[in-house]
Coordinates of C-alpha atoms and ligand atoms in Angstrom, one line a residue:
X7 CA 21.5 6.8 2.1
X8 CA 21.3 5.5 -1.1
X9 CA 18.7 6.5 -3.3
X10 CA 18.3 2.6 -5.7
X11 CA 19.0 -0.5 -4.7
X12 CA 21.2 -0.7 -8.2
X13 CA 23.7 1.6 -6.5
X14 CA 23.8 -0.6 -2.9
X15 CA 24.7 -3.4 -6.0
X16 CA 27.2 -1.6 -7.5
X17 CA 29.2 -0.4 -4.2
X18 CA 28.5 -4.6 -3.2
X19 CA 30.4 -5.6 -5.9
X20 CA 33.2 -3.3 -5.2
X21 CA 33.5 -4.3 -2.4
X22 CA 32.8 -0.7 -0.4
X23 CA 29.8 -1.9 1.5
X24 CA 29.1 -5.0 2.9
X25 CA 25.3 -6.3 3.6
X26 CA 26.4 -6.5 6.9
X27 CA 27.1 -3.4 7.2
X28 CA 23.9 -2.0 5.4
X29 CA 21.8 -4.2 8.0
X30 CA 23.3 -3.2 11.1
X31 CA 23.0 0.6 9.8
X32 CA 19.6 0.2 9.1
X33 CA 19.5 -1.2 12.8
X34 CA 21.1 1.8 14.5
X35 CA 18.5 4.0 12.8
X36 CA 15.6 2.1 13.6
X37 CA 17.0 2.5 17.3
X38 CA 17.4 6.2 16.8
X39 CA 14.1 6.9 15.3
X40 CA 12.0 4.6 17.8
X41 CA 9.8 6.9 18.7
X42 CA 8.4 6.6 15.3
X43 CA 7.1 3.5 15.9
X44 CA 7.3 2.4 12.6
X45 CA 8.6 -1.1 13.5
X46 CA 6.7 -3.8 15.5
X47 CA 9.2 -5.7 15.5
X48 CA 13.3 -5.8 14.3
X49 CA 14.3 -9.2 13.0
X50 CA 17.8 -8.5 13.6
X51 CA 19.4 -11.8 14.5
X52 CA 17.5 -13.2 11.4
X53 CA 18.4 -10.6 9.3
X54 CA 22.0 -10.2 10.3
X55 CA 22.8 -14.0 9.5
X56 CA 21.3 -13.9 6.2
X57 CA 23.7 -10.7 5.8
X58 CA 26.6 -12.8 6.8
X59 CA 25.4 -15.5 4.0
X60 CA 24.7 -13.0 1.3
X61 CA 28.5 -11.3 2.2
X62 CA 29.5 -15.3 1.8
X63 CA 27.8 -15.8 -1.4
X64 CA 29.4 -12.8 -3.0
X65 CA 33.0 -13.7 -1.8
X66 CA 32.7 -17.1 -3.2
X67 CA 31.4 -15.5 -6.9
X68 CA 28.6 -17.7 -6.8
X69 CA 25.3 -16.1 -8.5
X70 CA 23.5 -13.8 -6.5
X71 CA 19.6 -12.6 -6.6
X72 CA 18.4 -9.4 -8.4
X73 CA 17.3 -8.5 -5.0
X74 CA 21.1 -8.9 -3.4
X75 CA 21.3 -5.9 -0.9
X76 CA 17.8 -4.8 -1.0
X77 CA 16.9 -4.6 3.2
X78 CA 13.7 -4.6 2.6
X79 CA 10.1 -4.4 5.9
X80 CA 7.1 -5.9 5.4
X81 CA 3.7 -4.9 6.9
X82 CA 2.3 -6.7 10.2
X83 CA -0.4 -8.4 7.5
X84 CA 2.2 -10.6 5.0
X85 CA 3.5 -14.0 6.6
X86 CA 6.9 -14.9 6.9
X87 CA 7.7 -17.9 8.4
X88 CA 8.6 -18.6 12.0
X89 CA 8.0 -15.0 12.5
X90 CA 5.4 -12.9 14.4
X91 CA 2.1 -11.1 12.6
X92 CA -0.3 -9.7 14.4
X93 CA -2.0 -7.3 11.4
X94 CA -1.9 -4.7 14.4
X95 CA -4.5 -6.8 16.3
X96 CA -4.2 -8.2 19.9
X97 CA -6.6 -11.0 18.6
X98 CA -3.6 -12.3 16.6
X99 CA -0.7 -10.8 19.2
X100 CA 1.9 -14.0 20.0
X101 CA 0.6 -15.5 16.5
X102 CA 3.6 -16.8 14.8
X103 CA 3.2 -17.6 10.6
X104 CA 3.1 -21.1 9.7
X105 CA 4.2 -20.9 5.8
X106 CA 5.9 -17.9 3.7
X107 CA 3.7 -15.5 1.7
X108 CA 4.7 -15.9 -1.4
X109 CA 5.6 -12.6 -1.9
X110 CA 8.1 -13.2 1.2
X111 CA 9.0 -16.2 -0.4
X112 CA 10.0 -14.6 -4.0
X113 CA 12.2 -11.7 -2.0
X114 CA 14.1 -14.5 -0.1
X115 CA 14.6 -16.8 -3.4
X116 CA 16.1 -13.2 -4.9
X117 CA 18.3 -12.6 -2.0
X118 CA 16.5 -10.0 -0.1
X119 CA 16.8 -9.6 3.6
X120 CA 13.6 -8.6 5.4
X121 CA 14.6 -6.6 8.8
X122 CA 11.5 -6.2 10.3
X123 CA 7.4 -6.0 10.2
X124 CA 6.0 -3.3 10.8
X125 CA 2.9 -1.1 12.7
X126 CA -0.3 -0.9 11.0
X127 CA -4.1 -0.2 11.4
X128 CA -5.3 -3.0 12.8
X129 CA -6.7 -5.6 10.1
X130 CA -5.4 -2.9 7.9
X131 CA -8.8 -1.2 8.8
X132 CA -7.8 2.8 8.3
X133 CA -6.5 5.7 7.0
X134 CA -3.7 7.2 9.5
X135 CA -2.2 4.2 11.7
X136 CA -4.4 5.4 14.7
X137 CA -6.7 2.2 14.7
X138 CA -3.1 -0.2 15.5
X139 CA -3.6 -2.2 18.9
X140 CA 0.5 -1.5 18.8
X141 CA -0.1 2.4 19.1
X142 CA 0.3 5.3 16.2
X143 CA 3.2 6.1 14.2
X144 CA 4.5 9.1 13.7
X145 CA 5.3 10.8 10.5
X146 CA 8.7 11.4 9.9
X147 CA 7.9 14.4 8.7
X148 CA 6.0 16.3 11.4
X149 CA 5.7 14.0 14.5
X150 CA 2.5 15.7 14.9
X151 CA 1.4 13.8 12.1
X152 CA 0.1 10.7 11.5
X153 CA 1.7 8.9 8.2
X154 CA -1.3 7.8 6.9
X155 CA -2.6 4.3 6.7
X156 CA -3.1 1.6 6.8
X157 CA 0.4 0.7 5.8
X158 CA 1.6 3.5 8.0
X159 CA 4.7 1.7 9.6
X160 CA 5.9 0.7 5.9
X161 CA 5.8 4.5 4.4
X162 CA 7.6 6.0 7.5
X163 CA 10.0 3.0 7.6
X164 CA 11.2 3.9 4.2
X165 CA 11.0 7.9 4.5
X166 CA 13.1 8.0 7.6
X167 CA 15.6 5.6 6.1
X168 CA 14.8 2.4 8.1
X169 CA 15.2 0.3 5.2
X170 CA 15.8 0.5 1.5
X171 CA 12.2 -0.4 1.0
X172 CA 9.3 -2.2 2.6
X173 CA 5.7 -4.0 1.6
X174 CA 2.5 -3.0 2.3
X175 CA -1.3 -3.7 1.1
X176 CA -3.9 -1.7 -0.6
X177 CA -7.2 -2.6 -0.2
X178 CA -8.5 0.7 -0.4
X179 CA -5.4 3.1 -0.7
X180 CA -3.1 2.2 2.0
X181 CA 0.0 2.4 0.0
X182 CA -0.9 5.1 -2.0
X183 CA -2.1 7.1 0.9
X184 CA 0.7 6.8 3.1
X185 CA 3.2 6.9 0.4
X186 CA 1.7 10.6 0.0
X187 CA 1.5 11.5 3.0
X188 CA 5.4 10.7 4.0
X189 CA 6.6 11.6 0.4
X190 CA 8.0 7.9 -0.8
X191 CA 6.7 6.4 -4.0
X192 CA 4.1 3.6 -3.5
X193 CA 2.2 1.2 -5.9
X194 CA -1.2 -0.7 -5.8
X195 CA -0.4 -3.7 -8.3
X196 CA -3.4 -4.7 -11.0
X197 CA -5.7 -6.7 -8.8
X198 CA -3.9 -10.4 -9.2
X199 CA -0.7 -9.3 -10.4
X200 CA 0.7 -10.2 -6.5
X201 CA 0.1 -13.1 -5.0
X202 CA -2.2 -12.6 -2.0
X203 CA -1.5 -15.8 -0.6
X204 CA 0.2 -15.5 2.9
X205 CA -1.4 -11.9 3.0
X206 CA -4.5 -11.6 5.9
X207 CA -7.2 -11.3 4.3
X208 CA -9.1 -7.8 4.8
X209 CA -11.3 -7.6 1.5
X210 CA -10.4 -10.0 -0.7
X211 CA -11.5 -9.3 -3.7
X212 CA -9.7 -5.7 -3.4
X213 CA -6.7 -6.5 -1.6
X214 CA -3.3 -6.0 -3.5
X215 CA 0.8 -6.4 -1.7
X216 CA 2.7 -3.6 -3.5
X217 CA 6.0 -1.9 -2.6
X218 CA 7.2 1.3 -1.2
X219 CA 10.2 2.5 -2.5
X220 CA 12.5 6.0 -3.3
X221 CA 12.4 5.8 -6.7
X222 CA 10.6 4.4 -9.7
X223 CA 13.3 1.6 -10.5
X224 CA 13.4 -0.1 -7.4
X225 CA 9.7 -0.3 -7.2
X226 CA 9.9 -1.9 -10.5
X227 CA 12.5 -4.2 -9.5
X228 CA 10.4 -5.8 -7.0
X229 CA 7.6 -5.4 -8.9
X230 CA 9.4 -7.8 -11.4
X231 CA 10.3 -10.5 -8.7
X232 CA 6.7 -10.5 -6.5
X233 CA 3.9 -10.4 -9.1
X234 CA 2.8 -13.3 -11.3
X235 CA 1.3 -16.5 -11.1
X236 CA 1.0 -18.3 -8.2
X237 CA -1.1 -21.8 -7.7
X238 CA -1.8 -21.2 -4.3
X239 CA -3.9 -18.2 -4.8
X240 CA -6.3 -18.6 -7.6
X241 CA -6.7 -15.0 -8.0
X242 CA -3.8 -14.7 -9.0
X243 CA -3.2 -13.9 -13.2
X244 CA -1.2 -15.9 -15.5
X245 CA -0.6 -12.7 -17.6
X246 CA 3.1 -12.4 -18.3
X247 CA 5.1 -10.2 -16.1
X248 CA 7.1 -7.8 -18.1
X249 CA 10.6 -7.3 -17.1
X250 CA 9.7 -3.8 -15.8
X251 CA 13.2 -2.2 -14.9
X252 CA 14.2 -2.8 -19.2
X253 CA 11.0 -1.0 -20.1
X254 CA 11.5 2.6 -17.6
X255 CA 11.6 4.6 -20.9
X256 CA 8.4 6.3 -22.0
X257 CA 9.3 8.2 -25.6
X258 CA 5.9 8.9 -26.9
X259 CA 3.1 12.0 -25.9
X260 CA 0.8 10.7 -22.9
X261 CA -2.8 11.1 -23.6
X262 CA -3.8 12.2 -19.9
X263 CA -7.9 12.2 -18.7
X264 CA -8.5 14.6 -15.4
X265 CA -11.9 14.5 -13.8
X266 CA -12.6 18.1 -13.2
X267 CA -15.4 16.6 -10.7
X268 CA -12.5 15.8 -8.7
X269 CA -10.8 19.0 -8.8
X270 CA -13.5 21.1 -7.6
X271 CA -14.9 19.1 -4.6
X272 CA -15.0 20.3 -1.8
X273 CA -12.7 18.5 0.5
X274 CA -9.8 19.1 -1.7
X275 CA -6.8 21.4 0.2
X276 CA -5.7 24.3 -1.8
X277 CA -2.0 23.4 -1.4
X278 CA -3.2 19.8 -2.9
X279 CA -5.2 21.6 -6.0
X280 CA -2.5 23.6 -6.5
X281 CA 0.0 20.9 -6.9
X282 CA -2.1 19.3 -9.5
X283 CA -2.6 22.1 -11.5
X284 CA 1.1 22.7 -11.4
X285 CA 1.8 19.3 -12.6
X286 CA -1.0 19.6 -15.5
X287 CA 0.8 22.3 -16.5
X288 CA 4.2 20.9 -16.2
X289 CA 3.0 17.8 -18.1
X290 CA 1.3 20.0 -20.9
X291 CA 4.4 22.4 -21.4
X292 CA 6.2 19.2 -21.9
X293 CA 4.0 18.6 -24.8
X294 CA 1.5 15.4 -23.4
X295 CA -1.9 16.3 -23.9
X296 CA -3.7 16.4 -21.0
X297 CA -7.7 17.1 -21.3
X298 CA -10.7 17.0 -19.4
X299 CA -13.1 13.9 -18.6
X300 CA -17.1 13.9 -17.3
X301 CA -17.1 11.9 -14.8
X302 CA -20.3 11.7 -12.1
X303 CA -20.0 9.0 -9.9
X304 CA -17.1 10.8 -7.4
X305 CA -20.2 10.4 -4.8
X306 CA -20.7 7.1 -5.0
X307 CA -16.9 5.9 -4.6
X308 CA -16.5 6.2 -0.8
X309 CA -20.4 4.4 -0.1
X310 CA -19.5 1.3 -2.9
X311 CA -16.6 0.8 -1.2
X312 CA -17.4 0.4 2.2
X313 CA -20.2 -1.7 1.8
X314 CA -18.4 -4.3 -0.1
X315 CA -15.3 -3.9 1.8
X316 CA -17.0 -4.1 4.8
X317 CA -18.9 -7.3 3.7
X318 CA -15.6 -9.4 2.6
X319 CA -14.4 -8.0 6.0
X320 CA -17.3 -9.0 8.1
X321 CA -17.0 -12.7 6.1
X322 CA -13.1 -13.1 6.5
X323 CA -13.3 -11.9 9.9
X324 CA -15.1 -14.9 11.4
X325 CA -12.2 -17.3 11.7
X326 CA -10.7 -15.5 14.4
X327 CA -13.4 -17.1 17.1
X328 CA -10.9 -17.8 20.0
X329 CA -10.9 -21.4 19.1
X330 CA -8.7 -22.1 15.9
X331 CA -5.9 -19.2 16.8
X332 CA -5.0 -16.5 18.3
X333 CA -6.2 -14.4 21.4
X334 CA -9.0 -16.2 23.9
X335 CA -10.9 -14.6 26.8
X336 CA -10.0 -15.9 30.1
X337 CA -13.6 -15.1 30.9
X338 CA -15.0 -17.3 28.4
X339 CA -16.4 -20.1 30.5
X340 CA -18.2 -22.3 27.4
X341 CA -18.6 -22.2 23.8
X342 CA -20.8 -19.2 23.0
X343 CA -18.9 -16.7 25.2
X344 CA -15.6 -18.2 24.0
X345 CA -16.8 -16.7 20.9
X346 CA -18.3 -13.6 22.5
X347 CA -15.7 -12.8 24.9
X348 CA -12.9 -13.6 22.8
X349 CA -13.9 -11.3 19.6
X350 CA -15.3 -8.5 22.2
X351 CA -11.8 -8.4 24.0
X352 CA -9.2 -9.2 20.9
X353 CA -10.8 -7.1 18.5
X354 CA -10.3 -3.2 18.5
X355 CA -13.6 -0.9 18.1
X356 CA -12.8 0.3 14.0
X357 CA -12.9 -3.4 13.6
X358 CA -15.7 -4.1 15.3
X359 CA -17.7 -1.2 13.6
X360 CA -16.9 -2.7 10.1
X361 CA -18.1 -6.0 11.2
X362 CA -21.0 -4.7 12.5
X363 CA -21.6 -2.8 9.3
X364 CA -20.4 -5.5 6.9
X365 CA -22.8 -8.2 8.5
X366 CA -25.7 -5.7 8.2
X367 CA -25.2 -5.0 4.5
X368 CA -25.3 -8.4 4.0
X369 CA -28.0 -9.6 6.2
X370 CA -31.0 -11.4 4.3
X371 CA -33.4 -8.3 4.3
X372 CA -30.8 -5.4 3.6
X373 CA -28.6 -7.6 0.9
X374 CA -30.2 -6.2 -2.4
X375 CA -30.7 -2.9 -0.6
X376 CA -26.7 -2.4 0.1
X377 CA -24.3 -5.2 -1.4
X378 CA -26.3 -5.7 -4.6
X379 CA -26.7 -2.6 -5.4
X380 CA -22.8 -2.0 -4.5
X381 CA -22.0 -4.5 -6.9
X382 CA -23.7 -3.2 -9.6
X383 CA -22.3 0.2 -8.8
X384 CA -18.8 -1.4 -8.7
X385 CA -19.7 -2.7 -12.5
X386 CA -20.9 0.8 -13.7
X387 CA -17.7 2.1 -12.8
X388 CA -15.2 -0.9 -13.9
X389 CA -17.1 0.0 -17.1
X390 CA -16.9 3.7 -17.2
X391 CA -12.8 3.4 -16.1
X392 CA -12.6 0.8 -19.0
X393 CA -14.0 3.3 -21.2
X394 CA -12.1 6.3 -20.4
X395 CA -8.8 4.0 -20.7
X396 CA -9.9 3.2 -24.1
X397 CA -8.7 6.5 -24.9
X398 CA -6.1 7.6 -22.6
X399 CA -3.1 6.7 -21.4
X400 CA -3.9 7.5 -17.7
X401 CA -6.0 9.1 -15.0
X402 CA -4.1 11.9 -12.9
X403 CA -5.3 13.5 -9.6
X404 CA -5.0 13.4 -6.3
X405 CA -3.6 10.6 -4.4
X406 CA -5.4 12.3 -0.9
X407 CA -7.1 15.5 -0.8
X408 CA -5.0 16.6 2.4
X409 CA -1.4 16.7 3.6
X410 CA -0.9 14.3 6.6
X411 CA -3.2 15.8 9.3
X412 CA -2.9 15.9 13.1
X413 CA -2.5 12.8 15.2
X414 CA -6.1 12.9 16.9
X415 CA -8.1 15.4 14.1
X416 CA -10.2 13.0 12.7
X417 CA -10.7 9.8 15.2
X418 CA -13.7 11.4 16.2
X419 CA -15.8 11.5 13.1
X420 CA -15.4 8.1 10.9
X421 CA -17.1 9.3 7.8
X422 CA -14.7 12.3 7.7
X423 CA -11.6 9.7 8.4
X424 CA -13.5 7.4 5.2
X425 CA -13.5 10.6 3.0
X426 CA -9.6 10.6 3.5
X427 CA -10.0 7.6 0.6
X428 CA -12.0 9.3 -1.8
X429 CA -9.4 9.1 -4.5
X430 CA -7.9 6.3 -3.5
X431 CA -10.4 3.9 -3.6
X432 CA -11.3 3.6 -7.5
X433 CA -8.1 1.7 -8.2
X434 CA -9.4 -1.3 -6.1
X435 CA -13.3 -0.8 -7.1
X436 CA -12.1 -1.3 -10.6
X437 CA -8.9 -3.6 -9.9
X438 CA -6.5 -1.1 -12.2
X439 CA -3.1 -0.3 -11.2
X440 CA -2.4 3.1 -9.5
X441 CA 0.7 4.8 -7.9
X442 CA 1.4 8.0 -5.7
X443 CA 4.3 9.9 -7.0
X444 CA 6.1 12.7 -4.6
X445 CA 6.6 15.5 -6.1
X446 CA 4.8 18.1 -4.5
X447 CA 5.0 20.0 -1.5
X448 CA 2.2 21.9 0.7
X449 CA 3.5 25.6 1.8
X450 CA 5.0 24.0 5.1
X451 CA 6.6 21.5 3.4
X452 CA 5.0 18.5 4.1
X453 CA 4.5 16.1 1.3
X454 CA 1.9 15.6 -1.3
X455 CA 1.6 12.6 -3.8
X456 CA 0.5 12.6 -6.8
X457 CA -1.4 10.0 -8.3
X458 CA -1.4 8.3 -11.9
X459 CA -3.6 5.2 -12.5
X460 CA -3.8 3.3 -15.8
X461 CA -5.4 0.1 -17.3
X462 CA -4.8 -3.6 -16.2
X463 CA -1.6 -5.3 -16.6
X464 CA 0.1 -1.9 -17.6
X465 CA 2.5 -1.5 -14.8
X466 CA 5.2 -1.1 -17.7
X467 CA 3.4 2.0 -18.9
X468 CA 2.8 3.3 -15.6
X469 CA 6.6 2.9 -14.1
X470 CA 8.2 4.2 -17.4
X471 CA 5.9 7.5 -17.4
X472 CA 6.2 7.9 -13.4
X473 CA 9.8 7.8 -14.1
X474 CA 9.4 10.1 -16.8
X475 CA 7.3 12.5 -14.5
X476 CA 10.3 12.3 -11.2
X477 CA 12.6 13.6 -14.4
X478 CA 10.3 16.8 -15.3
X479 CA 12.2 20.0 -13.8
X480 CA 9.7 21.5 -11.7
X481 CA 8.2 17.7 -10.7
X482 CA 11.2 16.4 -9.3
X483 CA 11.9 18.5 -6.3
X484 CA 10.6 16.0 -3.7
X485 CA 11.5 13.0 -5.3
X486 CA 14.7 12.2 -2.8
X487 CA 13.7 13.0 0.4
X488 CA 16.2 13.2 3.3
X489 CA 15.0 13.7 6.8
Ligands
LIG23 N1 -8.4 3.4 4.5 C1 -9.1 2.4 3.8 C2 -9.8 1.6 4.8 O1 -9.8 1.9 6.0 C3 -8.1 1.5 3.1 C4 -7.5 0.5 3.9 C5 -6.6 -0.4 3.0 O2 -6.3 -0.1 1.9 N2 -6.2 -1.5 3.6 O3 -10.5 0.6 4.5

């Protein structure tokens, strides 16, 4: 295993590995570890030519892409052309992508090989895989775990060593929530740093493509080559991207706010309050001033964002009507139970629930009552995050306030499955940047992320001090995790 892609590079050049070689080991473990169910599908004739090319390319001398070596998955949501996405839907199963993301497209024009796509909550609606039409995945871990979601297939992919690295989205945590739970580090991007053309649309004015990685510097390194401009998505920012592997080092004293409302409430496991109070303390031995923040609207977070995300969903949702693309009853006999039948069959019940809900919000006599009031809320808190950036460098806490729990514990109870986001989510309300760090552990071992969110455009700042952080003696136990 090799812990940064710089180091595949470095053996490339010398001609001790070949890419090859790295593919059809990454193969063989995705074989072995099957029953993870991490991978909907292994793009292995695919992949293994490009590896051929790439081995070609590097014989001849010609140049190669920054992203030569990297074997890299992307979740069941990002397009990649003449390939299969479903977004862990039957409604979409058979579907195959017309045009590259551009995400996909900036990996391949770097030289990356993408091996597979893999399982996720379906419509990346959920917080531990279980809602995938493809079946769970299992944490690496503790397969008695789920890995989190909705990106679940993408964490465990990379903790088990099934790639170097892989892709997910965040809408509302599911990169940063996986990448806790299965002890990997994962980013949510400034909202239009990444291109979310090529990306199925969830909530779109909260979804983000972000990596999941092993270590600060590859993140960064594909962070360099996916985010920027992009004419196809007009969300998209024309703020320069900063060359982010040149900038890792982070000299000064980090002004750090905690919001103590987050410490004490009362979902939070003890291991996971524990862990964050070792890390203050860590990070204000090492001489960074860490101090505490009011901060009241914690009980809003989880309500703001399910309205609104909800809504977009409800709104984006609609295409898939059995008539465009995509899955269509057999039973449907005319128009109106084409649409019926079709949706009622192809879509899985989580879905279904957040249309219901996301149509209600925003239904003429409940609108002000829910998704205007939502919005405002969401303003309120862009503004209060703004203002507390002002004067620090970053926001620590939680990423989740659990370890990964049992496969089954929470399907029961969907507000107690929501809550699983309540720290998670204020990245996307407020469109900042915000990464989960591993580098603690719960008394059994099993991972817990921490996370570190700072203004827009910053991803500089936050990569160098993460970096910083995975260096700290007692933070940097769980950085390299080898199952
Ligand atoms: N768990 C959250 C949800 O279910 C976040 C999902 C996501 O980020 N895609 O909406």
């Amino acid at each position: 295993m090799y812990p940064t892609l710089l180091q595949i590079q470095n053996d490339l050049k010398a001609g001790k590995v070949t890419c090859e070689k790295l593919v059809n080991g990454y193969i063989q473990n995705i074989e072995t570890n099957k029953h993870l169910n991490a991978f909907l599908e292994v793009f292995s004739a695919d992949a293994l030519t490009q590896a051929k090319n790439l081995d070609k390319k590097i014989e001849s001398g010609a140049p190669i892409g920054k992203l030569h070596g990297l074997v890299i998955a992307i979740k069941d949501n990002i397009c990649y052309k003449g390939h299969k996405v479903s977004a862990g839907s039957k409604i979409l199963e058979g579907f195959t992508s017309l045009y590259n993301s551009t995400a996909v497209e900036r990996l391949l024009a770097e030289d990356a090989i993408i091996i597979g796509r893999t399982n996720c909550d379906e419509f990346a609606m959920g917080s531990s895989n279980e809602n995938s039409a493809y079946g769970s995945v299992l944490n690496a871990a503790d397969n008695t775990r789920v890995p989190g979601g909705s990106s679940g297939g993408s964490a465990v992919a990379v903790q088990a060593n099934l790639c170097h690295a892989s892709l997910g989205s965040d809408t509302g945590g599911s990169i940063r929530q996986p990448a806790s739970f299965c002890g990997v580090v994962g980013l949510k991007p400034t909202y239009g740093r990444v291109s979310r053309y090529g990306l199925i649309a969830y909530a779109s004015s909260f979804d983000q493509i972000g990596p999941f990685t092993k270590s600060i510097e590859d993140a960064a390194l594909i962070m360099e080559v996916i985010s920027g401009k992009d004419n196809y998505d007009s969300t998209s920012s024309s703020e320069k991207v900063n060359l982010y592997t040149k900038e890792l080092s982070f000299e000064k004293k980090a002004r750090i706010a905690i919001f103590p409302s987050i410490l004490q409430s009362k979902g939070l496991h003890a291991d996971v309050k524990n862990a964050i109070n070792d890390t203050i303390n860590e990070l204000k031995s090492n001489g960074h001033e860490v101090n505490e923040v009011g901060f009241d609207l914690l009980d809003h977070l989880i309500a703001t964002y399910y309205v609104l995300s909800t809504a977009e969903a409800s709104s984006n949702l609609a295409r898939y009507d059995g008539v465009h693309y995509g899955y269509r009853s057999k039973n449907a006999i005319e128009m109106d139970s084409v649409y019926k039948k079709s949706r009622t069959e192809g879509f899985g019940r989580e879905v279904k629930n957040r249309i219901i809900l996301g149509t209600f919000v925003l239904s003429s006599g409940y609108y002000d009552a829910y998704y205007s009031r939502a919005q405002k809320v969401r303003r309120i808190l862009t503004e209060k995050i703004r203002t507390v950036l002002k004067e620090y460098d970053f926001i620590l806490m939680p990423t989740s306030p659990t370890v990964a729990f049992k496969i089954g514990e929470k399907t029961a109870d969907p507000v107690e499955m929501y809550l699983a986001d309540i720290y998670t989510v204020l990245a996307n309300l407020t469109g900042i940047p915000a990464i989960s760090l591993p580098i603690a552990a719960d008394k059994n071992g099993l991972p817990i992320g921490i996370q570190l969110l700072t203004d827009k455009f910053e991803e500089s700042k936050l990569f160098a001090f993460s970096h910083k952080m995975l260096q700290l003696n007692k933070l940097n136990r769980h950085s390299t995790i080898n199952y």
